């Protein structure tokens, strides 16, 4: 078995590559390095610089490396950017996936794991989001992930490719400081960034119908997420057909609770500033994680404090705090 990981030098991709290599899998990374960092990859993982939009490159890579399975992570993923640049998101996220699937089918690759997102659900008014919760994305990013799932399943059925779609919830933490997320787009690095600049953390809305008035989310350690990909890669090689599963802890943590734990870990306990709600934020978004346990034999093992402690170690390495 040889696995091609697209976006393999990215924050999540490098974790997946390391986890799969440590489990004895042969891995190859493809990344255009728009957000990827080559040094994140294990030394024995070859890196091909390129895009999933490059059909000829994909055909050559799949053939030359005798690829037998693909983990597709490469995508644009910022919600606000997707609202401002919807055509770019559809072109890269859906068009790139279509090009990749055509190459995969032509090469006879029979296993495909797709990186999806809880953004496909939109803002459902339910306590726990199951895989049967209706999908109603509220931004172009979520739309491209839902369209991607449809395309993966259709291509799988048409060409006999066994597929798994993983719907991630909120990813945080790092397996090692050098693998930490260097972007400032999610709550943990956003709070770190504020504290580093001697500013108070921001909370967007404290009047939601939740115990402390702030939004509740399901946070998952990136190392657990990487292990879910390994489980999916092995499952997709054992069974035919398609599978779609949530990847979360099944536990909700409020924004205020997250800010409190960040303060405890960093030693900077300054009181957060409450600002107006952001458009489109759901009061509660928590995964039902039972299907992943049953179908993949996978359950998240790491808690919120471990996510924050590991992310803080990475932040200090990259930002000199």
PDB file of C-alpha atoms in Angstrom:
ATOM      1  CA  UNK A   1       0.000   0.000   0.000  1.00  0.00           C
ATOM      2  CA  UNK A   2       1.139   3.504  -0.846  1.00  0.00           C
ATOM      3  CA  UNK A   3      -0.963   6.441   0.333  1.00  0.00           C
ATOM      4  CA  UNK A   4      -0.956   9.843  -1.346  1.00  0.00           C
ATOM      5  CA  UNK A   5      -1.837  12.625   1.117  1.00  0.00           C
ATOM      6  CA  UNK A   6      -2.831  15.831  -0.645  1.00  0.00           C
ATOM      7  CA  UNK A   7      -2.150  18.872   1.514  1.00  0.00           C
ATOM      8  CA  UNK A   8       0.336  16.652   3.307  1.00  0.00           C
ATOM      9  CA  UNK A   9       2.611  19.480   4.486  1.00  0.00           C
ATOM     10  CA  UNK A  10      -0.247  21.379   6.130  1.00  0.00           C
ATOM     11  CA  UNK A  11      -1.171  21.497   9.805  1.00  0.00           C
ATOM     12  CA  UNK A  12      -3.528  18.520   9.673  1.00  0.00           C
ATOM     13  CA  UNK A  13      -1.803  16.808   6.749  1.00  0.00           C
ATOM     14  CA  UNK A  14       1.565  16.581   8.495  1.00  0.00           C
ATOM     15  CA  UNK A  15      -0.096  15.039  11.553  1.00  0.00           C
ATOM     16  CA  UNK A  16      -1.810  12.480   9.340  1.00  0.00           C
ATOM     17  CA  UNK A  17       1.451  11.716   7.513  1.00  0.00           C
ATOM     18  CA  UNK A  18       3.367  11.214  10.751  1.00  0.00           C
ATOM     19  CA  UNK A  19       0.665   9.013  12.274  1.00  0.00           C
ATOM     20  CA  UNK A  20       0.397   6.811   9.197  1.00  0.00           C
ATOM     21  CA  UNK A  21       4.173   6.433   8.871  1.00  0.00           C
ATOM     22  CA  UNK A  22       4.488   5.496  12.549  1.00  0.00           C
ATOM     23  CA  UNK A  23       1.800   2.857  11.959  1.00  0.00           C
ATOM     24  CA  UNK A  24       3.868   1.306   9.155  1.00  0.00           C
ATOM     25  CA  UNK A  25       2.092   2.807   6.142  1.00  0.00           C
ATOM     26  CA  UNK A  26       4.010   4.023   3.075  1.00  0.00           C
ATOM     27  CA  UNK A  27       3.180   7.695   2.496  1.00  0.00           C
ATOM     28  CA  UNK A  28       3.710  10.314  -0.213  1.00  0.00           C
ATOM     29  CA  UNK A  29       2.712  13.989   0.152  1.00  0.00           C
ATOM     30  CA  UNK A  30       1.424  16.401  -2.481  1.00  0.00           C
ATOM     31  CA  UNK A  31       1.230  20.082  -1.499  1.00  0.00           C
ATOM     32  CA  UNK A  32       1.324  23.408  -3.329  1.00  0.00           C
ATOM     33  CA  UNK A  33       2.925  24.930  -0.179  1.00  0.00           C
ATOM     34  CA  UNK A  34       0.474  27.847  -0.099  1.00  0.00           C
ATOM     35  CA  UNK A  35      -0.001  26.960   3.570  1.00  0.00           C
ATOM     36  CA  UNK A  36       2.156  23.847   3.921  1.00  0.00           C
ATOM     37  CA  UNK A  37       5.600  23.683   5.500  1.00  0.00           C
ATOM     38  CA  UNK A  38       7.927  20.954   4.157  1.00  0.00           C
ATOM     39  CA  UNK A  39       9.826  20.679   7.455  1.00  0.00           C
ATOM     40  CA  UNK A  40       6.678  19.365   9.114  1.00  0.00           C
ATOM     41  CA  UNK A  41       6.887  16.108   7.165  1.00  0.00           C
ATOM     42  CA  UNK A  42       8.810  13.050   8.378  1.00  0.00           C
ATOM     43  CA  UNK A  43      12.189  12.769   6.635  1.00  0.00           C
ATOM     44  CA  UNK A  44      11.195   9.582   4.806  1.00  0.00           C
ATOM     45  CA  UNK A  45       8.011  11.031   3.270  1.00  0.00           C
ATOM     46  CA  UNK A  46       8.593  12.257  -0.310  1.00  0.00           C
ATOM     47  CA  UNK A  47       7.039  15.661  -1.077  1.00  0.00           C
ATOM     48  CA  UNK A  48       5.770  16.574  -4.537  1.00  0.00           C
ATOM     49  CA  UNK A  49       5.072  20.272  -4.936  1.00  0.00           C
ATOM     50  CA  UNK A  50       1.918  20.778  -6.949  1.00  0.00           C
ATOM     51  CA  UNK A  51      -1.839  21.225  -7.026  1.00  0.00           C
ATOM     52  CA  UNK A  52      -4.765  18.845  -7.219  1.00  0.00           C
ATOM     53  CA  UNK A  53      -5.898  20.975 -10.168  1.00  0.00           C
ATOM     54  CA  UNK A  54      -2.897  19.742 -12.200  1.00  0.00           C
ATOM     55  CA  UNK A  55      -4.269  16.672 -13.992  1.00  0.00           C
ATOM     56  CA  UNK A  56      -1.032  15.675 -15.703  1.00  0.00           C
ATOM     57  CA  UNK A  57       0.967  15.926 -12.481  1.00  0.00           C
ATOM     58  CA  UNK A  58      -1.590  13.805 -10.645  1.00  0.00           C
ATOM     59  CA  UNK A  59      -1.515  11.097 -13.305  1.00  0.00           C
ATOM     60  CA  UNK A  60       2.282  11.007 -13.199  1.00  0.00           C
ATOM     61  CA  UNK A  61       2.471  10.887  -9.399  1.00  0.00           C
ATOM     62  CA  UNK A  62      -0.138   8.143  -9.076  1.00  0.00           C
ATOM     63  CA  UNK A  63       1.656   6.018 -11.678  1.00  0.00           C
ATOM     64  CA  UNK A  64       5.281   6.633 -10.656  1.00  0.00           C
ATOM     65  CA  UNK A  65       4.628   5.927  -6.974  1.00  0.00           C
ATOM     66  CA  UNK A  66       2.150   3.065  -7.552  1.00  0.00           C
ATOM     67  CA  UNK A  67      -0.385   4.807  -5.302  1.00  0.00           C
ATOM     68  CA  UNK A  68      -3.113   2.516  -3.987  1.00  0.00           C
ATOM     69  CA  UNK A  69      -5.014   4.936  -1.723  1.00  0.00           C
ATOM     70  CA  UNK A  70      -5.574   8.693  -1.378  1.00  0.00           C
ATOM     71  CA  UNK A  71      -6.253  10.886   1.653  1.00  0.00           C
ATOM     72  CA  UNK A  72      -7.498  14.185   0.240  1.00  0.00           C
ATOM     73  CA  UNK A  73      -6.915  17.108   2.592  1.00  0.00           C
ATOM     74  CA  UNK A  74      -5.891  19.879   0.181  1.00  0.00           C
ATOM     75  CA  UNK A  75      -8.503  22.653   0.189  1.00  0.00           C
ATOM     76  CA  UNK A  76      -9.098  26.267   1.028  1.00  0.00           C
ATOM     77  CA  UNK A  77     -10.851  26.438   4.405  1.00  0.00           C
ATOM     78  CA  UNK A  78     -11.467  29.974   5.697  1.00  0.00           C
ATOM     79  CA  UNK A  79     -15.152  30.782   6.007  1.00  0.00           C
ATOM     80  CA  UNK A  80     -14.851  34.572   5.631  1.00  0.00           C
ATOM     81  CA  UNK A  81     -12.568  34.164   2.622  1.00  0.00           C
ATOM     82  CA  UNK A  82     -15.067  31.789   1.039  1.00  0.00           C
ATOM     83  CA  UNK A  83     -17.801  34.416   1.362  1.00  0.00           C
ATOM     84  CA  UNK A  84     -15.562  36.994  -0.316  1.00  0.00           C
ATOM     85  CA  UNK A  85     -14.186  34.610  -2.974  1.00  0.00           C
ATOM     86  CA  UNK A  86     -16.828  31.951  -3.658  1.00  0.00           C
ATOM     87  CA  UNK A  87     -15.707  31.163  -7.210  1.00  0.00           C
ATOM     88  CA  UNK A  88     -12.153  30.545  -6.017  1.00  0.00           C
ATOM     89  CA  UNK A  89     -13.437  28.152  -3.351  1.00  0.00           C
ATOM     90  CA  UNK A  90     -15.584  26.209  -5.782  1.00  0.00           C
ATOM     91  CA  UNK A  91     -12.773  26.057  -8.327  1.00  0.00           C
ATOM     92  CA  UNK A  92     -10.120  24.834  -5.879  1.00  0.00           C
ATOM     93  CA  UNK A  93     -12.206  22.729  -3.474  1.00  0.00           C
ATOM     94  CA  UNK A  94     -14.652  21.144  -5.909  1.00  0.00           C
ATOM     95  CA  UNK A  95     -12.727  21.507  -9.169  1.00  0.00           C
ATOM     96  CA  UNK A  96      -9.532  20.189  -7.605  1.00  0.00           C
ATOM     97  CA  UNK A  97     -11.403  17.241  -6.138  1.00  0.00           C
ATOM     98  CA  UNK A  98     -13.011  16.431  -9.496  1.00  0.00           C
ATOM     99  CA  UNK A  99      -9.622  16.496 -11.223  1.00  0.00           C
ATOM    100  CA  UNK A 100      -8.135  14.267  -8.549  1.00  0.00           C
ATOM    101  CA  UNK A 101     -10.997  11.763  -8.692  1.00  0.00           C
ATOM    102  CA  UNK A 102     -10.681  11.518 -12.485  1.00  0.00           C
ATOM    103  CA  UNK A 103      -6.990  10.701 -12.102  1.00  0.00           C
ATOM    104  CA  UNK A 104      -7.717   8.229  -9.308  1.00  0.00           C
ATOM    105  CA  UNK A 105     -10.329   6.413 -11.388  1.00  0.00           C
ATOM    106  CA  UNK A 106      -8.053   6.297 -14.451  1.00  0.00           C
ATOM    107  CA  UNK A 107      -5.186   4.911 -12.354  1.00  0.00           C
ATOM    108  CA  UNK A 108      -7.376   2.238 -10.783  1.00  0.00           C
ATOM    109  CA  UNK A 109      -6.842   3.491  -7.231  1.00  0.00           C
ATOM    110  CA  UNK A 110      -9.484   1.805  -5.089  1.00  0.00           C
ATOM    111  CA  UNK A 111      -9.382   3.678  -1.747  1.00  0.00           C
ATOM    112  CA  UNK A 112     -10.248   7.313  -1.042  1.00  0.00           C
ATOM    113  CA  UNK A 113     -10.557   9.221   2.254  1.00  0.00           C
ATOM    114  CA  UNK A 114     -12.041  12.717   2.012  1.00  0.00           C
ATOM    115  CA  UNK A 115     -11.555  15.576   4.456  1.00  0.00           C
ATOM    116  CA  UNK A 116     -14.987  17.088   5.019  1.00  0.00           C
ATOM    117  CA  UNK A 117     -16.300  19.377   7.744  1.00  0.00           C
ATOM    118  CA  UNK A 118     -19.101  19.939  10.237  1.00  0.00           C
ATOM    119  CA  UNK A 119     -19.712  23.091   8.169  1.00  0.00           C
ATOM    120  CA  UNK A 120     -21.881  20.893   5.914  1.00  0.00           C
ATOM    121  CA  UNK A 121     -24.558  20.932   8.634  1.00  0.00           C
ATOM    122  CA  UNK A 122     -24.895  24.693   8.890  1.00  0.00           C
ATOM    123  CA  UNK A 123     -26.573  25.683  12.154  1.00  0.00           C
ATOM    124  CA  UNK A 124     -28.937  22.846  13.126  1.00  0.00           C
ATOM    125  CA  UNK A 125     -31.024  23.321  16.266  1.00  0.00           C
ATOM    126  CA  UNK A 126     -30.166  19.973  17.869  1.00  0.00           C
ATOM    127  CA  UNK A 127     -28.286  18.959  21.019  1.00  0.00           C
ATOM    128  CA  UNK A 128     -26.123  16.400  19.185  1.00  0.00           C
ATOM    129  CA  UNK A 129     -25.416  16.427  15.457  1.00  0.00           C
ATOM    130  CA  UNK A 130     -25.656  12.950  13.945  1.00  0.00           C
ATOM    131  CA  UNK A 131     -24.694  11.930  10.440  1.00  0.00           C
ATOM    132  CA  UNK A 132     -28.429  11.930   9.647  1.00  0.00           C
ATOM    133  CA  UNK A 133     -28.891  15.569  10.670  1.00  0.00           C
ATOM    134  CA  UNK A 134     -29.966  17.454   7.522  1.00  0.00           C
ATOM    135  CA  UNK A 135     -27.142  19.306   5.788  1.00  0.00           C
ATOM    136  CA  UNK A 136     -27.776  23.021   5.216  1.00  0.00           C
ATOM    137  CA  UNK A 137     -24.430  24.845   4.906  1.00  0.00           C
ATOM    138  CA  UNK A 138     -24.538  28.602   5.448  1.00  0.00           C
ATOM    139  CA  UNK A 139     -21.385  29.673   3.589  1.00  0.00           C
ATOM    140  CA  UNK A 140     -19.538  28.764   0.375  1.00  0.00           C
ATOM    141  CA  UNK A 141     -16.869  26.814   2.284  1.00  0.00           C
ATOM    142  CA  UNK A 142     -19.488  24.474   3.763  1.00  0.00           C
ATOM    143  CA  UNK A 143     -21.195  24.215   0.372  1.00  0.00           C
ATOM    144  CA  UNK A 144     -17.959  23.082  -1.277  1.00  0.00           C
ATOM    145  CA  UNK A 145     -17.466  20.398   1.368  1.00  0.00           C
ATOM    146  CA  UNK A 146     -20.995  19.080   0.916  1.00  0.00           C
ATOM    147  CA  UNK A 147     -20.631  19.116  -2.872  1.00  0.00           C
ATOM    148  CA  UNK A 148     -17.322  17.323  -2.365  1.00  0.00           C
ATOM    149  CA  UNK A 149     -19.014  14.558  -0.404  1.00  0.00           C
ATOM    150  CA  UNK A 150     -21.600  14.107  -3.157  1.00  0.00           C
ATOM    151  CA  UNK A 151     -18.850  13.933  -5.755  1.00  0.00           C
ATOM    152  CA  UNK A 152     -16.753  11.452  -3.764  1.00  0.00           C
ATOM    153  CA  UNK A 153     -19.699   9.117  -3.275  1.00  0.00           C
ATOM    154  CA  UNK A 154     -20.799   9.357  -6.912  1.00  0.00           C
ATOM    155  CA  UNK A 155     -17.281   8.705  -8.220  1.00  0.00           C
ATOM    156  CA  UNK A 156     -16.887   5.829  -5.797  1.00  0.00           C
ATOM    157  CA  UNK A 157     -20.079   4.191  -7.021  1.00  0.00           C
ATOM    158  CA  UNK A 158     -19.238   4.788 -10.676  1.00  0.00           C
ATOM    159  CA  UNK A 159     -15.673   3.487 -10.516  1.00  0.00           C
ATOM    160  CA  UNK A 160     -15.694   0.935  -7.692  1.00  0.00           C
ATOM    161  CA  UNK A 161     -13.729   3.122  -5.282  1.00  0.00           C
ATOM    162  CA  UNK A 162     -14.257   2.505  -1.571  1.00  0.00           C
ATOM    163  CA  UNK A 163     -14.684   5.898   0.124  1.00  0.00           C
ATOM    164  CA  UNK A 164     -14.865   7.462   3.579  1.00  0.00           C
ATOM    165  CA  UNK A 165     -15.843  11.093   4.246  1.00  0.00           C
ATOM    166  CA  UNK A 166     -14.746  12.506   7.617  1.00  0.00           C
ATOM    167  CA  UNK A 167     -16.729  15.466   8.937  1.00  0.00           C
ATOM    168  CA  UNK A 168     -14.325  17.277  11.286  1.00  0.00           C
ATOM    169  CA  UNK A 169     -15.557  19.412  14.140  1.00  0.00           C
ATOM    170  CA  UNK A 170     -13.220  22.038  15.738  1.00  0.00           C
ATOM    171  CA  UNK A 171      -9.555  21.020  15.530  1.00  0.00           C
ATOM    172  CA  UNK A 172      -6.917  22.220  18.020  1.00  0.00           C
ATOM    173  CA  UNK A 173      -3.608  21.230  19.596  1.00  0.00           C
ATOM    174  CA  UNK A 174      -0.414  19.697  18.241  1.00  0.00           C
ATOM    175  CA  UNK A 175       1.294  16.321  18.542  1.00  0.00           C
ATOM    176  CA  UNK A 176       4.633  18.171  18.728  1.00  0.00           C
ATOM    177  CA  UNK A 177       5.429  21.912  18.916  1.00  0.00           C
ATOM    178  CA  UNK A 178       6.927  21.985  15.428  1.00  0.00           C
ATOM    179  CA  UNK A 179       3.652  20.657  13.987  1.00  0.00           C
ATOM    180  CA  UNK A 180       1.480  23.372  15.548  1.00  0.00           C
ATOM    181  CA  UNK A 181      -0.957  25.457  13.541  1.00  0.00           C
ATOM    182  CA  UNK A 182       0.737  28.720  12.557  1.00  0.00           C
ATOM    183  CA  UNK A 183      -2.466  30.390  11.333  1.00  0.00           C
ATOM    184  CA  UNK A 184      -4.633  32.671  13.472  1.00  0.00           C
ATOM    185  CA  UNK A 185      -8.088  31.624  12.339  1.00  0.00           C
ATOM    186  CA  UNK A 186      -9.495  29.462  15.145  1.00  0.00           C
ATOM    187  CA  UNK A 187     -10.313  30.244  18.752  1.00  0.00           C
ATOM    188  CA  UNK A 188      -7.164  28.896  20.451  1.00  0.00           C
ATOM    189  CA  UNK A 189      -4.552  30.694  18.283  1.00  0.00           C
ATOM    190  CA  UNK A 190      -6.808  33.769  18.155  1.00  0.00           C
ATOM    191  CA  UNK A 191      -6.742  34.028  21.956  1.00  0.00           C
ATOM    192  CA  UNK A 192      -2.988  33.312  22.016  1.00  0.00           C
ATOM    193  CA  UNK A 193      -2.492  36.116  19.505  1.00  0.00           C
ATOM    194  CA  UNK A 194      -4.453  38.591  21.615  1.00  0.00           C
ATOM    195  CA  UNK A 195      -2.582  37.672  24.780  1.00  0.00           C
ATOM    196  CA  UNK A 196       0.783  37.875  23.040  1.00  0.00           C
ATOM    197  CA  UNK A 197      -0.080  41.433  21.994  1.00  0.00           C
ATOM    198  CA  UNK A 198      -1.155  42.265  25.574  1.00  0.00           C
ATOM    199  CA  UNK A 199      -4.800  42.496  24.525  1.00  0.00           C
ATOM    200  CA  UNK A 200      -7.792  40.917  26.214  1.00  0.00           C
ATOM    201  CA  UNK A 201      -9.376  37.885  24.521  1.00  0.00           C
ATOM    202  CA  UNK A 202     -12.602  38.550  22.638  1.00  0.00           C
ATOM    203  CA  UNK A 203     -15.882  36.687  23.007  1.00  0.00           C
ATOM    204  CA  UNK A 204     -18.450  37.236  20.274  1.00  0.00           C
ATOM    205  CA  UNK A 205     -21.794  37.247  22.056  1.00  0.00           C
ATOM    206  CA  UNK A 206     -22.677  36.187  25.603  1.00  0.00           C
ATOM    207  CA  UNK A 207     -26.465  36.105  25.246  1.00  0.00           C
ATOM    208  CA  UNK A 208     -26.893  32.727  23.566  1.00  0.00           C
ATOM    209  CA  UNK A 209     -29.317  30.180  25.084  1.00  0.00           C
ATOM    210  CA  UNK A 210     -26.467  28.238  26.752  1.00  0.00           C
ATOM    211  CA  UNK A 211     -25.489  27.903  30.450  1.00  0.00           C
ATOM    212  CA  UNK A 212     -22.962  30.769  30.341  1.00  0.00           C
ATOM    213  CA  UNK A 213     -24.396  32.600  27.334  1.00  0.00           C
ATOM    214  CA  UNK A 214     -21.506  31.801  24.976  1.00  0.00           C
ATOM    215  CA  UNK A 215     -21.429  29.393  22.037  1.00  0.00           C
ATOM    216  CA  UNK A 216     -20.706  25.726  22.708  1.00  0.00           C
ATOM    217  CA  UNK A 217     -18.485  23.732  20.366  1.00  0.00           C
ATOM    218  CA  UNK A 218     -16.989  20.249  20.072  1.00  0.00           C
ATOM    219  CA  UNK A 219     -13.174  20.467  20.078  1.00  0.00           C
ATOM    220  CA  UNK A 220     -10.943  17.624  18.940  1.00  0.00           C
ATOM    221  CA  UNK A 221      -7.180  17.232  19.324  1.00  0.00           C
ATOM    222  CA  UNK A 222      -5.419  17.112  15.965  1.00  0.00           C
ATOM    223  CA  UNK A 223      -3.556  13.967  17.061  1.00  0.00           C
ATOM    224  CA  UNK A 224      -6.909  12.241  17.598  1.00  0.00           C
ATOM    225  CA  UNK A 225      -8.007  13.491  14.186  1.00  0.00           C
ATOM    226  CA  UNK A 226      -4.869  12.030  12.607  1.00  0.00           C
ATOM    227  CA  UNK A 227      -5.600   8.686  14.244  1.00  0.00           C
ATOM    228  CA  UNK A 228      -9.119   8.856  12.817  1.00  0.00           C
ATOM    229  CA  UNK A 229      -7.593   9.152   9.341  1.00  0.00           C
ATOM    230  CA  UNK A 230      -5.460   6.098   9.961  1.00  0.00           C
ATOM    231  CA  UNK A 231      -8.543   4.190  11.099  1.00  0.00           C
ATOM    232  CA  UNK A 232     -10.445   5.386   8.029  1.00  0.00           C
ATOM    233  CA  UNK A 233      -7.608   4.399   5.698  1.00  0.00           C
ATOM    234  CA  UNK A 234      -7.602   0.895   7.122  1.00  0.00           C
ATOM    235  CA  UNK A 235     -11.380   0.610   7.098  1.00  0.00           C
ATOM    236  CA  UNK A 236     -11.601   1.765   3.474  1.00  0.00           C
ATOM    237  CA  UNK A 237      -9.259  -1.056   2.491  1.00  0.00           C
ATOM    238  CA  UNK A 238     -11.388  -3.680   4.211  1.00  0.00           C
ATOM    239  CA  UNK A 239     -14.883  -2.848   2.977  1.00  0.00           C
ATOM    240  CA  UNK A 240     -16.486  -1.684  -0.256  1.00  0.00           C
ATOM    241  CA  UNK A 241     -18.947   1.156  -0.605  1.00  0.00           C
ATOM    242  CA  UNK A 242     -19.044   4.536   1.098  1.00  0.00           C
ATOM    243  CA  UNK A 243     -19.131   5.779   4.663  1.00  0.00           C
ATOM    244  CA  UNK A 244     -19.589   9.259   6.156  1.00  0.00           C
ATOM    245  CA  UNK A 245     -18.782   9.873   9.824  1.00  0.00           C
ATOM    246  CA  UNK A 246     -18.475  12.726  12.305  1.00  0.00           C
ATOM    247  CA  UNK A 247     -15.063  13.207  13.893  1.00  0.00           C
ATOM    248  CA  UNK A 248     -15.477  14.847  17.289  1.00  0.00           C
ATOM    249  CA  UNK A 249     -15.416  14.096  21.004  1.00  0.00           C
ATOM    250  CA  UNK A 250     -19.155  14.247  21.524  1.00  0.00           C
ATOM    251  CA  UNK A 251     -18.651  16.792  24.323  1.00  0.00           C
ATOM    252  CA  UNK A 252     -19.416  20.497  24.246  1.00  0.00           C
ATOM    253  CA  UNK A 253     -17.190  23.234  25.650  1.00  0.00           C
ATOM    254  CA  UNK A 254     -18.279  26.863  25.755  1.00  0.00           C
ATOM    255  CA  UNK A 255     -16.180  29.715  24.409  1.00  0.00           C
ATOM    256  CA  UNK A 256     -15.908  31.194  27.899  1.00  0.00           C
ATOM    257  CA  UNK A 257     -14.744  27.838  29.291  1.00  0.00           C
ATOM    258  CA  UNK A 258     -12.093  27.638  26.560  1.00  0.00           C
ATOM    259  CA  UNK A 259     -10.850  31.147  27.347  1.00  0.00           C
ATOM    260  CA  UNK A 260     -10.679  30.253  31.046  1.00  0.00           C
ATOM    261  CA  UNK A 261      -8.556  27.154  30.406  1.00  0.00           C
ATOM    262  CA  UNK A 262      -6.314  29.111  28.045  1.00  0.00           C
ATOM    263  CA  UNK A 263      -5.772  31.622  30.835  1.00  0.00           C
ATOM    264  CA  UNK A 264      -4.853  28.849  33.259  1.00  0.00           C
ATOM    265  CA  UNK A 265      -2.387  27.271  30.817  1.00  0.00           C
ATOM    266  CA  UNK A 266      -0.727  30.523  29.729  1.00  0.00           C
ATOM    267  CA  UNK A 267      -0.847  32.215  33.137  1.00  0.00           C
ATOM    268  CA  UNK A 268      -2.558  35.218  31.541  1.00  0.00           C
ATOM    269  CA  UNK A 269      -6.017  35.343  33.089  1.00  0.00           C
ATOM    270  CA  UNK A 270      -7.158  38.738  31.884  1.00  0.00           C
ATOM    271  CA  UNK A 271     -10.911  39.112  31.562  1.00  0.00           C
ATOM    272  CA  UNK A 272     -12.241  38.672  28.021  1.00  0.00           C
ATOM    273  CA  UNK A 273     -14.014  41.516  26.235  1.00  0.00           C
ATOM    274  CA  UNK A 274     -17.524  40.687  25.036  1.00  0.00           C
ATOM    275  CA  UNK A 275     -18.369  41.958  21.576  1.00  0.00           C
ATOM    276  CA  UNK A 276     -21.397  41.611  19.319  1.00  0.00           C
ATOM    277  CA  UNK A 277     -22.412  38.234  17.952  1.00  0.00           C
ATOM    278  CA  UNK A 278     -20.928  37.202  14.633  1.00  0.00           C
ATOM    279  CA  UNK A 279     -23.435  36.440  11.868  1.00  0.00           C
ATOM    280  CA  UNK A 280     -24.129  32.735  11.423  1.00  0.00           C
ATOM    281  CA  UNK A 281     -22.737  31.419  14.716  1.00  0.00           C
ATOM    282  CA  UNK A 282     -24.876  28.569  16.031  1.00  0.00           C
ATOM    283  CA  UNK A 283     -25.489  28.449  19.801  1.00  0.00           C
ATOM    284  CA  UNK A 284     -24.444  24.780  20.013  1.00  0.00           C
ATOM    285  CA  UNK A 285     -22.517  22.497  17.642  1.00  0.00           C
ATOM    286  CA  UNK A 286     -21.569  19.141  19.168  1.00  0.00           C
ATOM    287  CA  UNK A 287     -20.983  15.857  17.346  1.00  0.00           C
ATOM    288  CA  UNK A 288     -22.573  12.532  17.965  1.00  0.00           C
ATOM    289  CA  UNK A 289     -19.427  10.399  17.791  1.00  0.00           C
ATOM    290  CA  UNK A 290     -20.960   6.946  18.078  1.00  0.00           C
ATOM    291  CA  UNK A 291     -20.823   5.988  14.403  1.00  0.00           C
ATOM    292  CA  UNK A 292     -17.066   6.584  14.206  1.00  0.00           C
ATOM    293  CA  UNK A 293     -16.595   4.303  17.204  1.00  0.00           C
ATOM    294  CA  UNK A 294     -18.723   1.563  15.644  1.00  0.00           C
ATOM    295  CA  UNK A 295     -17.513   1.790  12.053  1.00  0.00           C
ATOM    296  CA  UNK A 296     -13.886   2.843  12.498  1.00  0.00           C
ATOM    297  CA  UNK A 297     -13.127   1.487  15.960  1.00  0.00           C
ATOM    298  CA  UNK A 298     -11.958   5.007  16.798  1.00  0.00           C
ATOM    299  CA  UNK A 299     -12.668   7.270  19.765  1.00  0.00           C
ATOM    300  CA  UNK A 300     -11.014  10.567  20.685  1.00  0.00           C
ATOM    301  CA  UNK A 301      -8.682  10.145  23.681  1.00  0.00           C
ATOM    302  CA  UNK A 302      -7.360  13.634  24.436  1.00  0.00           C
ATOM    303  CA  UNK A 303      -9.075  16.408  26.351  1.00  0.00           C
ATOM    304  CA  UNK A 304      -9.315  20.179  26.070  1.00  0.00           C
ATOM    305  CA  UNK A 305      -6.461  20.981  28.457  1.00  0.00           C
ATOM    306  CA  UNK A 306      -4.101  18.739  26.481  1.00  0.00           C
ATOM    307  CA  UNK A 307      -5.154  20.509  23.289  1.00  0.00           C
ATOM    308  CA  UNK A 308      -4.409  23.922  24.758  1.00  0.00           C
ATOM    309  CA  UNK A 309      -1.142  22.935  26.461  1.00  0.00           C
ATOM    310  CA  UNK A 310       0.212  21.409  23.256  1.00  0.00           C
ATOM    311  CA  UNK A 311      -0.981  24.340  21.138  1.00  0.00           C
ATOM    312  CA  UNK A 312       0.648  26.795  23.564  1.00  0.00           C
ATOM    313  CA  UNK A 313       3.973  24.962  23.320  1.00  0.00           C
ATOM    314  CA  UNK A 314       3.738  25.261  19.537  1.00  0.00           C
ATOM    315  CA  UNK A 315       2.755  28.924  19.698  1.00  0.00           C
ATOM    316  CA  UNK A 316       5.777  29.737  21.871  1.00  0.00           C
ATOM    317  CA  UNK A 317       8.084  27.878  19.477  1.00  0.00           C
ATOM    318  CA  UNK A 318       6.796  29.720  16.409  1.00  0.00           C
ATOM    319  CA  UNK A 319       6.122  33.126  17.927  1.00  0.00           C
ATOM    320  CA  UNK A 320       8.847  33.397  20.542  1.00  0.00           C
ATOM    321  CA  UNK A 321       6.550  34.012  23.506  1.00  0.00           C
TER     322      UNK A 321
END
